[in-house]
């Protein structure tokens, strides 16, 4: 489709203005985090920080204990993602490549757990976590969210396209089912597993509700929990808070930048239809 | 040699999809265990709690439908639900219009399309806590918004203590953070519309608005249903963003349903009552989903 040049110019102007509006909030947070306290609260606001200071970042780590929260979040995000990839691909494999009693019921059951939002069962979940002795341990944030209906379903759909002959050939060579899974299925699933690991990284890193339910000990706070706790304080220390937010955005930004091409275009061209 | 031969025979006899005894169950087991322990069992427990008076410490006391009866009389519950509904009624169409508009712009042949997509998509990657915090900083007393308003000669606005502006801030933050996600869905939907239709319309000399109303919108119906339902369910579960942006205030003005349930359960320690509220919320979400199925079936003809 061709556009008239006047239409094209209007389109660009519209997009640029809108993009500027969309970029601004994050930029403003980043810029503000480099301001001195004096600058931070000056009115009218100064756009360019002068002088630039890293003091809030230092404070966040020294006084705010942010390193610890960052480490907690990393441990949770990485281990939960690995666990998710492992168990979701196992379940997806079984549901795609075996016929067994109850397989349809299991698939429907898995998917229908999407119908039950965490938000409506958070109180009994708290009880279950306490009962299992998982309350106030990072396990509570690693294990339960690792089983995702979305992941199982994505992997199953993907594996349905893999020819059964491939597995039969391996079986004839005497490979065990576990070996077939680990040596054939997992490598085949690489593309879908990488998409899923981005999702999982984002879900776990950004998560608020699981940490809120599962953790009350400040030593085990994740970054999101720490941030929300700082917001709730009577005297908000905006400097540290802004610095922490900026640091918290970095891992997701890195993941986004690495995968953004596959990510946005992949979502447009596949899957979402 | 003979064992190998019999193995081959066994394999050959087996249909590709034949049962493998316990193997498939073992593969499904970890997921199944987690789903059962952390979703199915809590759902059942929650349902049981909803018929009891329970503070989490003392023994439960069966009260039948008393919790539900009390919910019907609880004006704060209905207030929170009403505010959630009002938020949904404003946020969902706003998200719909803005994302559709941006998606329509971005499916045109343009330079730097990828850059624009990334800019609009990026906020969906940021946690609700940081989204809330970002807008709290912008709308705050030292915030840039009041400076901009003062340039236009307006008095500073106490965004967080004025109910109207607090709600407005919540809507703006929501649209900002969700646009990218729905934009992507719309782009997929728009690209699925055959280009021939547009060319035929152009040959007939149809105006842009006419094309949009007669071709784009009707053919986009399945996507529309999907977006509206996802956004609606999202709206009814909203909590972390509000927590970070307004804290539910001023007063209870932006205390939506999930926060109210959380406070009833964890702050007031009324687990039975909060569970009954969860059941009500769950039924509502089910109704929406059922409605979605009905509407999307309608979208197929």
Coordinates of N, CA, C and O in Angstrom, one line a residue, chain A residues 1 3 8 11-12 15-16 18-19 22-26 28-29 32 40-41 43-45 47 87-88 90-91 93-94 98-101 106 110 113 115-117 119-129 132 134 143-144 147-149 152 164 168 171-172 177-178 181 202 206 208-209 212 224 227-228 231 238 241-242 245 248-249 252-253 256 260 263-264 267-268 272, chain B residues 11 14 16-20 23-28 30-32 34-35 37-39 42-43 45-46 49 54 56 98 102 105-106 108-111 116-127 129-130 133-138 142-144 146-147 175-176 179 184-185 187-188 191-192 237 239-240 243-244 258 261-262 265-266 271 274-275 278 281-282 285-286 289:
Chain A
X1 N 0.8 -1.2 0.0 CA 0.0 0.0 0.0 C 0.9 1.3 0.0 O 1.8 1.4 0.8
X3 N 1.4 5.4 0.3 CA 0.8 6.5 1.0 C 1.2 7.8 0.3 O 2.3 7.9 -0.2
X8 N 2.0 10.5 4.8 CA 3.2 9.9 5.3 C 3.8 10.8 6.4 O 4.1 10.4 7.5
X11 N 1.7 10.9 9.5 CA 1.8 9.6 10.2 C 3.1 9.6 11.0 O 3.1 9.3 12.2
X12 N 4.2 10.1 10.4 CA 5.5 10.2 11.1 C 5.4 11.1 12.3 O 5.8 10.8 13.4
X15 N 3.4 9.5 15.0 CA 4.1 8.4 15.7 C 5.3 8.9 16.6 O 5.5 8.4 17.7
X16 N 5.9 10.0 16.1 CA 7.1 10.5 16.8 C 6.6 11.1 18.1 O 7.1 10.9 19.2
X18 N 3.8 10.5 19.8 CA 3.3 9.4 20.6 C 4.5 8.6 21.3 O 4.5 8.3 22.4
X19 N 5.5 8.3 20.4 CA 6.7 7.6 20.9 C 7.4 8.4 22.0 O 7.9 7.9 23.0
X22 N 5.6 8.1 25.1 CA 5.8 6.7 25.7 C 7.2 6.6 26.3 O 7.4 5.8 27.2
X23 N 8.2 7.2 25.7 CA 9.5 7.1 26.2 C 9.7 7.9 27.4 O 10.5 7.6 28.3
X24 N 9.0 9.1 27.5 CA 9.3 10.1 28.5 C 9.4 9.5 29.9 O 10.3 9.8 30.7
X25 N 8.3 8.8 30.3 CA 8.3 8.4 31.8 C 9.5 7.7 32.2 O 10.1 8.0 33.3
X26 N 10.0 6.7 31.4 CA 11.2 5.9 31.8 C 12.4 6.8 31.8 O 13.2 6.8 32.7
X28 N 12.5 10.0 32.3 CA 12.4 10.9 33.4 C 12.9 10.2 34.7 O 13.6 10.8 35.5
X29 N 12.6 9.0 34.9 CA 13.0 8.2 36.0 C 14.5 8.0 36.0 O 15.2 8.3 37.0
X32 N 16.2 11.4 36.6 CA 16.0 11.9 38.0 C 16.9 11.1 38.9 O 17.4 11.6 39.9
X40 N 16.5 17.2 42.8 CA 15.4 16.3 42.7 C 14.1 16.9 43.1 O 13.0 16.7 42.5
X41 N 14.2 17.8 44.1 CA 12.9 18.4 44.6 C 12.8 19.8 44.2 O 12.0 20.6 44.8
X43 N 11.7 23.0 42.1 CA 10.5 23.3 41.3 C 10.7 24.8 40.8 O 10.9 25.7 41.5
X44 N 10.6 25.0 39.5 CA 10.3 24.1 38.4 C 11.4 23.0 38.3 O 12.6 23.3 38.6
X45 N 11.0 21.8 37.8 CA 12.0 20.8 37.7 C 13.1 21.1 36.7 O 12.9 21.7 35.7
X47 N 15.6 19.7 33.9 CA 15.6 18.5 33.0 C 17.0 17.8 33.0 O 17.1 16.6 33.1
X87 N 10.3 -28.9 33.4 CA 9.1 -29.7 33.7 C 8.0 -29.4 32.6 O 7.2 -30.3 32.3
X88 N 8.0 -28.2 32.1 CA 7.0 -27.9 31.1 C 7.3 -28.7 29.8 O 6.4 -29.1 29.1
X90 N 8.9 -31.5 29.7 CA 8.5 -32.9 29.9 C 7.0 -33.2 29.7 O 6.6 -34.1 29.1
X91 N 6.2 -32.3 30.3 CA 4.8 -32.5 30.2 C 4.3 -32.3 28.8 O 3.5 -33.0 28.3
X93 N 6.0 -32.8 26.1 CA 6.4 -34.0 25.3 C 5.4 -35.1 25.6 O 4.9 -35.7 24.6
X94 N 5.1 -35.4 26.8 CA 4.2 -36.5 27.1 C 2.8 -36.3 26.5 O 2.2 -37.2 25.9
X98 N 2.6 -39.1 23.4 CA 2.1 -40.4 24.0 C 0.5 -40.3 24.0 O -0.1 -39.3 24.2
X99 N -0.1 -41.5 23.8 CA -1.5 -41.6 24.1 C -1.6 -42.4 25.3 O -1.1 -43.6 25.4
X100 N -2.2 -41.9 26.3 CA -2.3 -42.7 27.6 C -3.6 -42.3 28.2 O -4.3 -41.3 27.9
X101 N -4.1 -43.2 29.1 CA -5.3 -43.0 29.8 C -5.3 -41.6 30.5 O -4.4 -41.3 31.3
X106 N -6.0 -34.5 31.3 CA -4.8 -33.8 31.9 C -4.6 -32.5 31.1 O -4.4 -31.4 31.7
X110 N -4.8 -28.9 32.7 CA -3.7 -28.0 32.8 C -4.2 -26.6 32.3 O -3.9 -25.6 32.9
X113 N -6.4 -24.5 34.4 CA -5.9 -23.8 35.6 C -5.6 -22.3 35.3 O -5.5 -21.5 36.2
X115 N -7.8 -20.6 34.2 CA -9.1 -19.9 34.6 C -9.1 -19.4 36.1 O -9.9 -18.7 36.4
X116 N -8.2 -20.0 36.8 CA -8.2 -19.7 38.2 C -7.0 -18.7 38.5 O -5.9 -19.0 38.6
X117 N -7.4 -17.4 38.6 CA -6.3 -16.4 38.8 C -5.7 -16.5 40.2 O -6.5 -16.8 41.1
X119 N -4.9 -14.4 42.0 CA -5.5 -13.3 42.9 C -6.6 -13.8 43.7 O -6.9 -13.3 44.8
X120 N -7.4 -14.8 43.2 CA -8.5 -15.3 44.0 C -8.2 -16.5 44.9 O -9.1 -16.8 45.7
X121 N -7.0 -17.0 44.8 CA -6.7 -18.1 45.7 C -5.5 -17.8 46.6 O -4.8 -18.6 47.2
X122 N -5.2 -16.5 46.7 CA -3.9 -16.2 47.5 C -4.0 -16.5 48.9 O -3.0 -16.9 49.5
X123 N -5.2 -16.5 49.5 CA -5.2 -16.8 51.0 C -5.0 -18.3 51.2 O -4.1 -18.6 52.0
X124 N -5.7 -19.2 50.5 CA -5.4 -20.6 50.7 C -3.9 -21.0 50.3 O -3.3 -21.9 50.9
X125 N -3.4 -20.3 49.3 CA -2.0 -20.6 48.9 C -1.1 -20.3 50.0 O -0.2 -21.0 50.3
X126 N -1.4 -19.2 50.7 CA -0.6 -18.8 51.8 C -0.6 -19.9 52.9 O 0.5 -20.3 53.4
X127 N -1.8 -20.5 53.1 CA -1.9 -21.6 54.0 C -1.1 -22.8 53.6 O -0.5 -23.5 54.4
X128 N -1.2 -23.2 52.3 CA -0.5 -24.3 51.7 C 1.0 -24.1 51.9 O 1.7 -25.0 52.3
X129 N 1.5 -22.9 51.6 CA 2.9 -22.6 51.7 C 3.4 -22.8 53.2 O 4.4 -23.4 53.4
X132 N 3.5 -26.5 54.1 CA 4.6 -27.2 53.5 C 6.0 -26.7 54.1 O 7.0 -27.2 53.7
X134 N 7.2 -23.9 53.4 CA 7.8 -23.1 52.3 C 7.7 -21.6 52.5 O 8.3 -20.8 51.8
X143 N 9.4 -22.8 43.0 CA 8.7 -24.0 42.6 C 7.2 -23.8 42.1 O 6.9 -24.1 41.0
X144 N 6.4 -23.2 42.9 CA 5.0 -23.1 42.4 C 4.8 -22.4 41.1 O 4.0 -23.0 40.2
X147 N 5.4 -24.3 37.1 CA 4.4 -25.0 36.3 C 3.4 -24.1 35.7 O 2.7 -23.5 36.4
X148 N 3.5 -23.8 34.4 CA 2.6 -22.9 33.8 C 1.9 -23.5 32.6 O 2.4 -24.2 31.8
X149 N 0.5 -23.3 32.6 CA -0.3 -23.9 31.6 C 0.2 -23.4 30.2 O 0.2 -24.1 29.2
X152 N 3.3 -25.4 29.0 CA 2.9 -26.7 28.6 C 2.2 -26.7 27.3 O 2.6 -27.5 26.4
X164 N 6.6 -38.5 14.2 CA 6.8 -39.7 15.2 C 7.9 -40.6 14.7 O 8.5 -41.3 15.5
X168 N 10.5 -43.1 16.7 CA 10.5 -44.5 16.4 C 11.9 -45.0 16.1 O 12.3 -46.0 16.6
X171 N 13.9 -45.3 19.1 CA 13.5 -46.4 19.9 C 14.1 -47.7 19.4 O 14.5 -48.6 20.1
X172 N 14.1 -47.8 18.0 CA 14.6 -49.0 17.4 C 16.1 -49.1 17.7 O 16.6 -50.2 17.8
X177 N 13.1 -43.8 26.8 CA 12.3 -42.6 26.6 C 12.9 -41.4 27.2 O 12.8 -40.3 26.6
X178 N 13.6 -41.5 28.3 CA 14.2 -40.3 28.9 C 15.3 -39.8 28.0 O 15.5 -38.6 27.8
X181 N 13.8 -38.0 25.2 CA 13.4 -36.6 25.6 C 14.7 -35.7 25.7 O 14.7 -34.6 25.1
X202 N 10.8 -12.6 32.5 CA 10.0 -11.4 32.7 C 9.0 -11.7 33.8 O 8.8 -10.9 34.7
X206 N 9.5 -9.6 37.3 CA 8.5 -8.6 37.5 C 7.5 -9.0 38.6 O 6.6 -8.2 38.9
X208 N 5.1 -9.7 41.6 CA 4.9 -9.1 42.9 C 4.0 -9.9 43.8 O 4.3 -10.0 45.0
X209 N 3.0 -10.6 43.2 CA 2.0 -11.3 44.1 C 2.6 -12.5 44.8 O 2.4 -12.7 46.0
X212 N 4.8 -11.4 47.6 CA 4.0 -10.8 48.6 C 3.3 -11.9 49.5 O 3.2 -11.7 50.7
X224 N 11.1 -6.4 43.6 CA 9.8 -5.8 43.5 C 9.2 -5.6 44.9 O 8.6 -4.5 45.2
X227 N 11.0 -2.7 46.6 CA 10.5 -1.4 46.1 C 9.2 -1.0 46.7 O 9.0 0.1 47.1
X228 N 8.3 -2.0 46.7 CA 6.9 -1.7 47.2 C 7.0 -1.3 48.7 O 6.3 -0.5 49.1
X231 N 8.1 2.2 48.9 CA 7.1 3.2 48.6 C 6.2 3.4 49.8 O 5.7 4.5 50.0
X238 N 13.0 9.3 47.7 CA 12.9 9.2 46.2 C 14.2 8.9 45.5 O 14.2 8.1 44.6
X241 N 14.9 5.2 45.8 CA 13.9 4.5 45.1 C 14.0 4.6 43.6 O 13.9 3.6 42.9
X242 N 14.4 5.8 43.1 CA 14.5 5.9 41.6 C 15.7 5.1 41.2 O 15.7 4.5 40.1
X245 N 14.8 1.5 41.0 CA 14.0 1.2 39.9 C 14.8 1.1 38.6 O 14.6 0.2 37.8
X248 N 16.6 -2.1 38.7 CA 15.7 -3.2 38.5 C 15.2 -3.4 37.0 O 15.0 -4.5 36.6
X249 N 15.2 -2.3 36.3 CA 14.8 -2.4 34.9 C 15.9 -3.0 34.0 O 15.6 -3.5 32.9
X252 N 15.7 -6.8 32.6 CA 14.7 -7.0 31.6 C 15.0 -6.2 30.3 O 14.7 -6.7 29.2
X253 N 15.6 -5.1 30.5 CA 16.0 -4.3 29.3 C 17.0 -5.1 28.5 O 16.9 -5.2 27.3
X256 N 15.3 -7.9 26.8 CA 14.5 -7.3 25.7 C 15.3 -6.9 24.5 O 15.0 -7.2 23.4
X260 N 14.6 -8.6 21.1 CA 13.4 -7.8 20.7 C 13.0 -8.1 19.3 O 11.8 -8.1 19.0
X263 N 11.2 -11.2 19.3 CA 10.1 -11.1 20.2 C 8.9 -10.5 19.6 O 7.8 -11.1 19.4
X264 N 9.0 -9.2 19.2 CA 7.8 -8.4 18.8 C 7.4 -9.0 17.4 O 6.2 -9.3 17.2
X267 N 5.8 -12.4 17.8 CA 4.5 -12.4 18.4 C 3.5 -11.9 17.4 O 2.3 -12.3 17.4
X268 N 3.9 -11.1 16.4 CA 3.0 -10.6 15.4 C 2.7 -11.7 14.4 O 1.5 -11.9 14.0
X272 N -0.1 -15.7 18.0 CA -1.2 -14.9 18.6 C -2.5 -15.0 17.8 O -3.5 -14.4 18.2
Chain B
X11 N 8.8 -53.0 18.4 CA 8.7 -51.6 17.9 C 7.7 -51.6 16.8 O 6.9 -50.7 16.7
X14 N 4.2 -51.9 17.5 CA 3.6 -50.8 18.3 C 3.1 -49.7 17.4 O 3.9 -49.2 16.5
X16 N 2.5 -45.8 16.6 CA 3.4 -44.7 17.0 C 2.8 -44.1 18.3 O 3.6 -43.5 19.1
X17 N 1.6 -44.2 18.5 CA 1.0 -43.5 19.6 C 0.6 -44.4 20.8 O -0.2 -44.1 21.6
X18 N 1.2 -45.6 20.7 CA 0.8 -46.6 21.7 C 1.3 -46.3 23.1 O 2.3 -45.6 23.3
X19 N 0.5 -46.8 24.1 CA 0.8 -46.5 25.5 C 2.2 -47.0 25.9 O 2.7 -48.0 25.4
X20 N 2.9 -46.3 26.8 CA 4.2 -46.6 27.2 C 4.2 -47.0 28.7 O 5.1 -46.7 29.4
X23 N 5.5 -44.4 31.7 CA 6.4 -43.4 31.3 C 5.8 -42.0 31.1 O 6.2 -41.0 31.7
X24 N 4.7 -41.9 30.3 CA 4.1 -40.6 30.1 C 3.6 -40.0 31.5 O 3.8 -38.7 31.6
X25 N 3.2 -40.8 32.4 CA 2.7 -40.2 33.7 C 3.9 -39.6 34.4 O 3.8 -38.6 35.1
X26 N 5.1 -40.3 34.3 CA 6.2 -39.8 35.0 C 6.6 -38.4 34.4 O 7.1 -37.5 35.1
X27 N 6.5 -38.3 33.1 CA 6.9 -37.0 32.4 C 5.9 -35.9 32.9 O 6.3 -34.7 33.0
X28 N 4.7 -36.2 33.1 CA 3.7 -35.2 33.4 C 3.7 -34.9 34.9 O 3.3 -33.8 35.4
X30 N 5.8 -33.9 37.5 CA 6.2 -32.7 38.2 C 5.2 -31.6 38.0 O 4.8 -30.9 39.0
X31 N 4.7 -31.3 36.8 CA 3.7 -30.3 36.5 C 2.4 -30.6 37.3 O 1.9 -29.7 37.9
X32 N 2.0 -31.8 37.2 CA 0.7 -32.2 37.8 C 0.8 -32.0 39.3 O -0.2 -31.4 39.9
X34 N 2.7 -29.9 41.0 CA 2.7 -28.5 41.3 C 1.3 -27.8 41.1 O 0.8 -27.1 42.0
X35 N 0.7 -28.2 40.0 CA -0.7 -27.7 39.7 C -1.6 -28.1 40.8 O -2.5 -27.3 41.3
X37 N -1.0 -29.1 44.0 CA -0.7 -28.6 45.3 C -0.9 -27.1 45.4 O -1.5 -26.6 46.4
X38 N -0.6 -26.4 44.3 CA -0.7 -24.9 44.4 C -1.8 -24.2 43.7 O -2.0 -23.0 43.8
X39 N -2.6 -25.0 43.0 CA -3.8 -24.4 42.4 C -5.1 -25.2 42.7 O -6.0 -24.6 43.3
X42 N -5.5 -25.4 46.8 CA -5.9 -24.0 47.3 C -7.3 -23.6 46.9 O -8.1 -23.0 47.6
X43 N -7.7 -24.0 45.6 CA -9.1 -23.6 45.2 C -10.1 -24.3 46.1 O -11.1 -23.7 46.5
X45 N -9.6 -25.6 49.1 CA -9.5 -25.0 50.5 C -10.3 -23.7 50.6 O -11.0 -23.4 51.5
X46 N -10.0 -22.8 49.5 CA -10.7 -21.5 49.5 C -12.2 -21.7 49.6 O -12.9 -20.9 50.3
X49 N -13.1 -22.7 53.1 CA -13.0 -21.5 54.0 C -14.2 -20.6 53.8 O -14.6 -20.0 54.8
X54 N -13.0 -17.9 60.1 CA -11.7 -18.4 60.4 C -10.7 -17.3 60.4 O -10.7 -16.4 59.5
X56 N -7.4 -17.8 60.9 CA -6.0 -18.4 60.6 C -5.3 -19.0 61.8 O -4.4 -19.7 61.6
X98 N -6.4 3.2 21.8 CA -5.0 3.7 21.6 C -4.3 2.5 20.9 O -3.5 2.8 20.0
X102 N -2.4 2.8 17.2 CA -1.0 2.6 17.1 C -0.7 1.5 16.1 O 0.1 1.5 15.2
X105 N -1.2 2.5 12.6 CA -0.1 3.3 12.1 C 1.1 2.4 11.8 O 1.8 2.6 10.8
X106 N 1.3 1.4 12.6 CA 2.6 0.7 12.5 C 2.5 -0.5 11.5 O 3.5 -1.1 11.2
X108 N 1.6 0.3 8.5 CA 1.9 1.0 7.2 C 3.4 0.7 6.9 O 4.2 0.5 7.8
X109 N 3.7 0.8 5.6 CA 5.1 0.7 5.2 C 5.9 2.0 5.7 O 5.7 3.0 5.1
X110 N 6.6 1.8 6.7 CA 7.3 3.0 7.3 C 8.8 2.6 7.6 O 9.1 1.5 7.8
X111 N 9.6 3.7 7.6 CA 11.0 3.5 8.1 C 10.9 3.4 9.7 O 10.0 3.9 10.3
X116 N 9.9 2.0 16.5 CA 8.6 2.4 17.1 C 8.0 1.3 17.9 O 7.5 1.5 19.0
X117 N 8.0 0.1 17.3 CA 7.4 -1.1 18.0 C 8.0 -1.3 19.3 O 7.3 -1.5 20.3
X118 N 9.3 -1.2 19.3 CA 10.1 -1.5 20.5 C 9.7 -0.4 21.6 O 9.6 -0.8 22.8
X119 N 9.6 0.8 21.2 CA 9.3 1.9 22.1 C 8.0 1.6 22.8 O 7.8 1.8 24.0
X120 N 7.0 1.3 21.9 CA 5.7 1.1 22.5 C 5.6 -0.2 23.3 O 4.8 -0.4 24.2
X121 N 6.4 -1.2 22.9 CA 6.3 -2.5 23.6 C 7.1 -2.5 24.9 O 6.7 -3.2 25.8
X122 N 8.1 -1.7 25.0 CA 9.0 -1.7 26.2 C 8.3 -1.6 27.5 O 8.5 -2.4 28.4
X123 N 7.3 -0.7 27.7 CA 6.6 -0.6 29.0 C 6.0 -1.9 29.4 O 5.8 -2.1 30.6
X124 N 5.6 -2.7 28.5 CA 4.9 -4.0 28.9 C 5.9 -4.9 29.6 O 5.5 -5.9 30.3
X125 N 7.2 -4.6 29.4 CA 8.2 -5.5 30.1 C 8.5 -5.0 31.5 O 9.2 -5.7 32.3
X126 N 8.1 -3.8 31.8 CA 8.4 -3.2 33.1 C 7.3 -3.7 34.2 O 6.2 -3.7 33.9
X127 N 7.8 -4.0 35.3 CA 6.9 -4.5 36.4 C 5.9 -3.4 36.7 O 6.1 -2.2 36.7
X129 N 5.0 -2.6 39.6 CA 5.5 -1.8 40.7 C 6.2 -0.6 40.2 O 6.0 0.6 40.6
X130 N 7.1 -0.8 39.2 CA 7.9 0.3 38.7 C 7.0 1.2 37.8 O 7.2 2.5 37.9
X133 N 5.3 3.4 40.3 CA 6.3 4.3 40.9 C 6.7 5.4 39.9 O 6.8 6.6 40.3
X134 N 6.8 5.0 38.7 CA 7.2 6.0 37.7 C 6.1 7.1 37.6 O 6.5 8.3 37.6
X135 N 4.9 6.7 37.5 CA 3.8 7.7 37.4 C 3.6 8.5 38.7 O 3.1 9.6 38.6
X136 N 3.9 7.8 39.8 CA 3.7 8.5 41.0 C 4.8 9.7 41.1 O 4.5 10.7 41.6
X137 N 5.9 9.4 40.5 CA 7.0 10.4 40.5 C 6.6 11.5 39.6 O 6.9 12.7 39.8
X138 N 6.0 11.2 38.5 CA 5.6 12.2 37.5 C 4.4 13.1 38.0 O 4.4 14.3 37.8
X142 N 6.4 17.2 43.4 CA 7.5 17.8 42.7 C 7.5 17.4 41.3 O 8.5 17.5 40.6
X143 N 6.4 16.7 40.9 CA 6.4 16.1 39.6 C 6.4 17.0 38.4 O 6.0 18.2 38.5
X144 N 6.7 16.5 37.3 CA 6.8 17.3 36.1 C 5.4 17.7 35.6 O 5.2 18.7 34.9
X146 N 2.8 18.8 37.2 CA 2.4 20.0 37.7 C 3.1 21.2 37.2 O 2.6 22.3 37.0
X147 N 4.4 21.0 36.8 CA 5.2 22.0 36.2 C 4.6 22.3 34.8 O 4.4 23.5 34.4
X175 N -2.9 2.4 30.6 CA -2.8 2.5 29.2 C -1.4 2.5 28.7 O -1.0 1.8 27.8
X176 N -0.6 3.3 29.4 CA 0.8 3.3 29.1 C 1.5 2.0 29.2 O 2.3 1.6 28.3
X179 N -0.4 -0.8 26.4 CA -0.5 -0.5 25.0 C 0.3 -1.5 24.1 O -0.3 -2.1 23.2
X184 N 0.5 -5.4 19.7 CA 1.0 -6.6 19.0 C -0.2 -7.5 18.5 O -0.2 -8.0 17.4
X185 N -1.1 -7.7 19.4 CA -2.3 -8.5 19.1 C -3.0 -7.9 17.9 O -3.4 -8.6 17.0
X187 N -1.9 -5.9 15.6 CA -1.1 -6.0 14.4 C -1.3 -7.3 13.8 O -1.4 -7.4 12.5
X188 N -1.2 -8.4 14.6 CA -1.5 -9.7 14.0 C -2.8 -9.8 13.4 O -3.0 -10.3 12.3
X191 N -3.0 -7.7 10.1 CA -2.3 -8.3 9.0 C -2.9 -9.5 8.4 O -2.6 -10.0 7.3
X192 N -3.9 -10.1 9.2 CA -4.6 -11.3 8.7 C -5.7 -10.9 7.8 O -6.3 -11.8 7.1
X237 N -8.3 -7.9 37.9 CA -7.2 -8.4 38.8 C -6.2 -7.3 39.2 O -5.2 -7.6 39.8
X239 N -3.9 -4.8 40.8 CA -3.5 -4.6 42.2 C -2.1 -4.0 42.3 O -2.0 -2.9 42.9
X240 N -1.1 -4.7 41.8 CA 0.3 -4.2 42.1 C 0.5 -2.7 41.6 O 1.1 -1.9 42.3
X243 N -1.2 -0.4 43.9 CA -0.5 -0.5 45.2 C 0.7 0.5 45.1 O 0.9 1.3 46.1
X244 N 1.4 0.5 44.0 CA 2.6 1.4 43.9 C 2.2 2.8 43.6 O 2.9 3.8 44.0
X258 N -9.2 -6.7 44.3 CA -8.2 -7.6 44.8 C -7.5 -7.1 46.1 O -7.2 -7.8 47.0
X261 N -9.8 -7.7 49.0 CA -9.8 -9.0 49.4 C -8.5 -9.3 50.2 O -8.5 -9.9 51.3
X262 N -7.4 -8.8 49.7 CA -6.1 -9.0 50.3 C -6.1 -8.4 51.7 O -5.7 -9.0 52.7
X265 N -8.3 -10.5 54.1 CA -7.6 -11.8 54.4 C -6.4 -11.6 55.3 O -6.3 -12.3 56.3
X266 N -5.5 -10.7 54.9 CA -4.2 -10.7 55.6 C -4.1 -9.6 56.6 O -3.5 -9.9 57.7
X271 N -10.1 -14.8 57.1 CA -9.8 -15.7 56.0 C -11.1 -16.2 55.4 O -11.1 -16.3 54.1
X274 N -12.7 -13.4 53.3 CA -12.0 -13.1 52.2 C -12.1 -14.2 51.1 O -12.2 -13.9 49.9
X275 N -12.2 -15.4 51.6 CA -12.3 -16.5 50.6 C -13.7 -16.4 49.9 O -13.8 -16.7 48.7
X278 N -13.4 -14.0 47.3 CA -12.6 -14.6 46.2 C -13.5 -15.4 45.3 O -13.5 -15.4 44.1
X281 N -15.5 -13.1 43.2 CA -14.7 -12.6 42.1 C -14.4 -13.7 41.0 O -14.5 -13.4 39.9
X282 N -14.2 -14.9 41.5 CA -14.0 -16.0 40.6 C -15.2 -16.2 39.7 O -15.0 -16.4 38.5
X285 N -15.2 -13.6 37.0 CA -14.3 -13.8 36.0 C -14.8 -14.9 35.0 O -14.6 -14.8 33.8
X286 N -15.4 -16.0 35.6 CA -15.9 -17.1 34.8 C -17.0 -16.5 33.9 O -17.1 -16.9 32.7
X289 N -15.5 -14.9 31.0 CA -14.9 -15.8 30.1 C -16.0 -16.5 29.3 O -15.8 -16.7 28.1

